[in-house]
Coordinates of C-alpha atoms and ligand atoms in Angstrom, one line a residue:
X3 CA -10.7 -15.5 3.7
X4 CA -9.9 -18.9 5.3
X5 CA -9.2 -18.6 9.0
X6 CA -9.4 -21.4 11.5
X7 CA -8.9 -21.3 15.2
X8 CA -8.0 -24.1 17.6
X9 CA -7.8 -23.7 21.3
X10 CA -5.5 -25.8 23.5
X11 CA -5.3 -26.2 27.3
X12 CA -1.9 -24.7 27.7
X13 CA 1.4 -23.9 25.8
X14 CA 2.5 -27.5 26.0
X15 CA -0.6 -28.8 24.3
X16 CA -0.6 -25.9 21.8
X17 CA 3.0 -26.8 20.9
X18 CA 2.2 -30.5 20.5
X19 CA -0.8 -29.5 18.3
X20 CA 1.4 -27.2 16.2
X21 CA 4.0 -29.8 15.8
X22 CA 1.5 -32.4 14.5
X23 CA 0.1 -29.9 12.0
X24 CA 3.6 -28.8 11.0
X25 CA 4.8 -32.3 10.3
X26 CA 1.7 -32.9 8.2
X27 CA 2.4 -29.8 6.1
X28 CA 6.1 -30.8 5.9
X29 CA 5.3 -34.3 4.6
X30 CA 2.8 -32.9 2.1
X31 CA 5.4 -30.2 0.9
X32 CA 8.1 -32.8 0.5
X33 CA 5.8 -35.2 -1.4
X34 CA 4.7 -32.4 -3.8
X35 CA 7.8 -30.2 -4.2
X36 CA 10.6 -32.2 -2.7
X37 CA 11.4 -29.8 0.1
X38 CA 10.0 -28.0 3.0
X39 CA 10.8 -24.3 3.3
X40 CA 9.6 -22.8 6.6
X41 CA 9.8 -19.2 7.8
X42 CA 10.3 -19.3 11.6
X43 CA 9.1 -16.7 14.1
X44 CA 11.0 -15.4 17.1
X45 CA 9.7 -14.4 20.5
X46 CA 9.1 -16.8 23.4
X47 CA 6.0 -18.7 22.2
X48 CA 7.6 -21.0 19.5
X49 CA 10.6 -22.2 21.6
X50 CA 8.6 -25.2 22.9
X51 CA 7.6 -26.2 19.4
X52 CA 11.2 -26.1 18.2
X53 CA 12.3 -28.2 21.1
X54 CA 9.5 -30.7 20.5
X55 CA 10.5 -30.9 16.8
X56 CA 14.1 -31.7 17.8
X57 CA 12.8 -34.5 20.1
X58 CA 10.2 -35.9 17.7
X59 CA 12.8 -38.4 16.3
X60 CA 12.9 -40.1 19.7
X61 CA 9.2 -40.7 19.4
X62 CA 9.5 -42.3 16.0
X63 CA 8.7 -39.3 13.9
X64 CA 11.4 -38.9 11.2
X65 CA 12.2 -35.5 9.7
X66 CA 14.2 -35.7 6.5
X67 CA 16.5 -32.8 7.5
X68 CA 18.2 -32.7 4.1
X69 CA 14.8 -31.6 2.6
X70 CA 14.1 -28.9 5.3
X71 CA 15.1 -25.3 4.8
X72 CA 14.9 -22.9 7.8
X73 CA 14.4 -19.2 7.2
X74 CA 13.4 -16.4 9.6
X75 CA 10.4 -14.2 9.0
X76 CA 12.0 -11.6 11.2
X77 CA 15.2 -11.1 13.1
X78 CA 16.6 -8.6 15.6
X79 CA 19.7 -6.7 14.3
X80 CA 22.0 -8.2 17.0
X81 CA 24.9 -10.7 16.8
X82 CA 23.9 -14.3 16.2
X83 CA 24.9 -15.3 19.7
X84 CA 23.1 -12.4 21.4
X85 CA 20.4 -13.4 24.0
X86 CA 17.9 -11.4 21.9
X87 CA 18.7 -13.2 18.6
X88 CA 15.9 -15.3 17.1
X89 CA 18.5 -17.4 15.4
X90 CA 20.3 -18.1 18.7
X91 CA 17.0 -19.3 20.2
X92 CA 16.4 -21.6 17.3
X93 CA 19.9 -22.9 17.3
X94 CA 19.8 -23.8 20.9
X95 CA 16.3 -25.4 20.8
X96 CA 16.5 -27.0 17.4
X97 CA 19.4 -26.6 15.0
X98 CA 22.1 -27.9 17.4
X99 CA 20.0 -30.9 18.3
X100 CA 19.3 -32.3 14.8
X101 CA 21.2 -33.4 11.7
X102 CA 20.2 -30.5 9.4
X103 CA 22.9 -29.7 6.8
X104 CA 24.4 -26.2 7.5
X105 CA 23.5 -25.0 4.0
X106 CA 19.8 -25.6 4.8
X107 CA 19.9 -23.0 7.6
X108 CA 19.4 -19.5 6.3
X109 CA 19.7 -17.0 9.1
X110 CA 19.4 -13.2 8.5
X111 CA 23.0 -11.9 8.1
X112 CA 23.0 -9.6 11.0
X113 CA 26.8 -9.3 11.0
X114 CA 26.7 -7.0 8.0
X115 CA 27.5 -3.4 8.7
X116 CA 23.9 -2.0 8.7
X117 CA 20.3 -3.4 9.0
X118 CA 19.7 -2.2 5.4
X119 CA 22.7 -4.3 4.2
X120 CA 21.3 -7.3 6.1
X121 CA 17.8 -6.9 4.6
X122 CA 19.1 -6.5 1.1
X123 CA 21.4 -9.5 1.4
X124 CA 18.6 -11.6 2.9
X125 CA 16.2 -10.6 0.0
X126 CA 19.0 -11.7 -2.3
X127 CA 19.2 -15.0 -0.6
X128 CA 15.5 -15.5 -0.9
X129 CA 15.7 -14.7 -4.6
X130 CA 18.5 -17.1 -5.1
X131 CA 16.5 -19.9 -3.4
X132 CA 13.0 -19.2 -4.7
X133 CA 13.5 -17.3 -8.0
X134 CA 12.0 -14.0 -9.2
X135 CA 8.4 -14.2 -7.9
X136 CA 7.7 -13.4 -4.2
X137 CA 8.2 -16.7 -2.4
X138 CA 5.3 -18.9 -1.1
X139 CA 6.7 -20.6 2.0
X140 CA 5.4 -24.0 2.7
X141 CA 4.8 -22.8 6.2
X142 CA 5.2 -19.5 7.9
X143 CA 5.0 -19.3 11.7
X144 CA 3.8 -16.0 13.1
X145 CA 3.6 -14.6 16.6
X146 CA 1.3 -11.9 17.8
X147 CA 2.3 -8.9 19.9
X148 CA 0.0 -7.3 22.4
X149 CA -0.4 -4.3 20.1
X150 CA -1.1 -6.4 17.0
X151 CA 2.3 -6.7 15.5
X152 CA 3.5 -9.8 13.7
X153 CA 7.0 -10.6 12.4
X154 CA 8.5 -7.2 13.0
X155 CA 5.6 -5.4 11.4
X156 CA 4.4 -3.0 14.0
X157 CA 1.3 -0.7 13.9
X158 CA 1.9 2.4 11.7
X159 CA 5.1 1.0 10.2
X160 CA 5.7 2.1 6.6
X161 CA 6.8 -1.5 5.9
X162 CA 3.1 -2.5 6.0
X163 CA 2.4 -0.7 2.8
X164 CA 5.5 -1.9 1.0
X165 CA 4.6 -3.2 -2.5
X166 CA 8.0 -4.3 -3.9
X167 CA 10.6 -5.2 -1.3
X168 CA 10.4 -8.6 0.3
X169 CA 12.6 -7.8 3.3
X170 CA 13.0 -4.5 5.0
X171 CA 15.0 -3.0 7.9
X172 CA 12.6 -1.4 10.4
X173 CA 12.7 0.6 13.7
X174 CA 10.3 -1.1 16.1
X175 CA 8.9 0.3 19.3
X176 CA 10.3 -2.8 21.0
X177 CA 13.6 -4.1 22.4
X178 CA 15.8 -4.2 20.4
X179 CA 14.4 -1.5 18.0
X180 CA 16.5 -2.4 15.0
X181 CA 15.0 -5.3 13.2
X182 CA 14.8 -7.0 9.8
X183 CA 11.4 -8.3 8.6
X184 CA 9.6 -9.9 5.8
X185 CA 7.1 -7.5 4.3
X186 CA 3.4 -8.4 3.5
X187 CA 4.6 -8.9 -0.1
X188 CA 6.1 -12.2 1.2
X189 CA 3.8 -12.9 4.1
X190 CA 0.7 -12.8 2.0
X191 CA 2.0 -15.6 -0.2
X192 CA 2.4 -18.4 2.4
X193 CA 0.9 -21.7 1.5
X194 CA 0.3 -22.3 5.2
X195 CA 0.4 -19.8 8.0
X196 CA 0.2 -20.6 11.7
X197 CA -0.3 -18.0 14.3
X198 CA 1.0 -19.2 17.7
X199 CA -0.6 -17.2 20.5
X200 CA -0.3 -18.0 24.2
X201 CA -0.8 -16.2 27.5
X202 CA -3.5 -14.0 29.1
X203 CA -1.7 -10.8 28.0
X204 CA -2.8 -11.7 24.4
X205 CA -6.5 -11.8 25.3
X206 CA -7.3 -8.2 24.6
X207 CA -5.6 -8.0 21.2
X208 CA -7.3 -11.3 20.1
X209 CA -10.7 -9.8 21.0
X210 CA -9.8 -6.6 19.1
X211 CA -8.8 -8.7 16.0
X212 CA -12.1 -10.6 16.2
X213 CA -14.0 -7.3 16.0
X214 CA -12.1 -6.0 13.0
X215 CA -14.5 -5.3 10.1
X216 CA -12.1 -4.8 7.3
X217 CA -8.8 -6.5 8.0
X218 CA -6.9 -5.7 4.8
X219 CA -6.6 -2.1 6.0
X220 CA -6.6 -2.9 9.7
X221 CA -4.5 -0.9 12.1
X222 CA -3.3 -4.3 13.4
X223 CA -0.5 -5.7 11.2
X224 CA -1.4 -9.3 12.1
X225 CA -4.9 -8.8 10.6
X226 CA -3.3 -7.8 7.3
X227 CA -1.7 -11.1 6.8
X228 CA -4.3 -12.9 4.7
X229 CA -2.6 -15.4 2.3
X230 CA -4.9 -17.3 -0.1
X231 CA -3.9 -20.5 1.8
X232 CA -5.6 -19.1 4.9
X233 CA -4.4 -18.9 8.4
X234 CA -4.6 -21.3 11.3
X235 CA -4.7 -19.7 14.8
X236 CA -3.4 -21.9 17.6
X237 CA -4.3 -20.4 20.9
X238 CA -3.9 -21.5 24.5
X239 CA -6.9 -21.3 26.8
X240 CA -5.4 -18.3 28.6
X241 CA -5.3 -16.2 25.4
X242 CA -8.6 -17.5 24.0
X243 CA -10.9 -17.0 27.0
Ligands
6PG30 C1 10.1 -11.2 17.3 C2 8.9 -11.8 16.7 C3 7.6 -11.3 17.1 C4 7.0 -12.3 18.0 C5 5.9 -11.6 18.8 C6 5.3 -12.5 19.9 O1 11.2 -11.4 16.8 O2 9.9 -10.5 18.3 O3 9.0 -12.7 15.7 O4 6.8 -11.0 16.0 O5 6.5 -13.4 17.4 O6 6.4 -10.5 19.5 O7 6.3 -12.8 20.8 P1 6.0 -13.8 22.0 O8 5.8 -15.1 21.5 O9 7.3 -13.6 22.8 O10 4.8 -13.2 22.7

């Protein structure tokens, strides 16, 4: 499988490098398919990238926002304005700063009565947008947890072996526990997949991933994400060394 690694001095440099690659993928997707559908990740690491994307215009890089569609690869089952909401983080760093049409923003509907309702409705939204086959996002951004989780697929989760559903509600051993996540059915389709990994606390899990002999059945969810388009790992020095 195609896997490339790039190491940057720090999170700033990593975020600039990720933005450059992301804009390249965006331009290519728009040229070929007329739109750019991206699955965003949550957590702390991508915030800088989102803020840089919002500011890119000032540096002469135009994003055709009417062609960009924002989705989330996972979300916490909290209100959209909750401090733990991945949507809230993206809204503050990116969405509120740019002229993206509201209908191009596709948050997980966490205001529905149950996580199962939210997951089902989000899968419905994906089907309405992409059609019947599992969607191939132009770009999916992934994070990496210290125990190997990515999106909200944690080690040992039954969602890892899902063969049908695109989106599932899960109970995660993390705060908050109730989450909604894309399953590998979707995550293994991505045309481009970037893993953004920063900080010394990710060093050990990265070393463990490097030593994985057979990743498709790996105990580490991140290692099971192997789309045909390959994966690009963007690391900072602290995580890589
Ligand atoms: C989430 C995520 C999650 C995240 C990793 C890494 O909603 O929590 O999308 O998979 O990407 O936990 O998070 P950090 O970037 O904060 O280390």
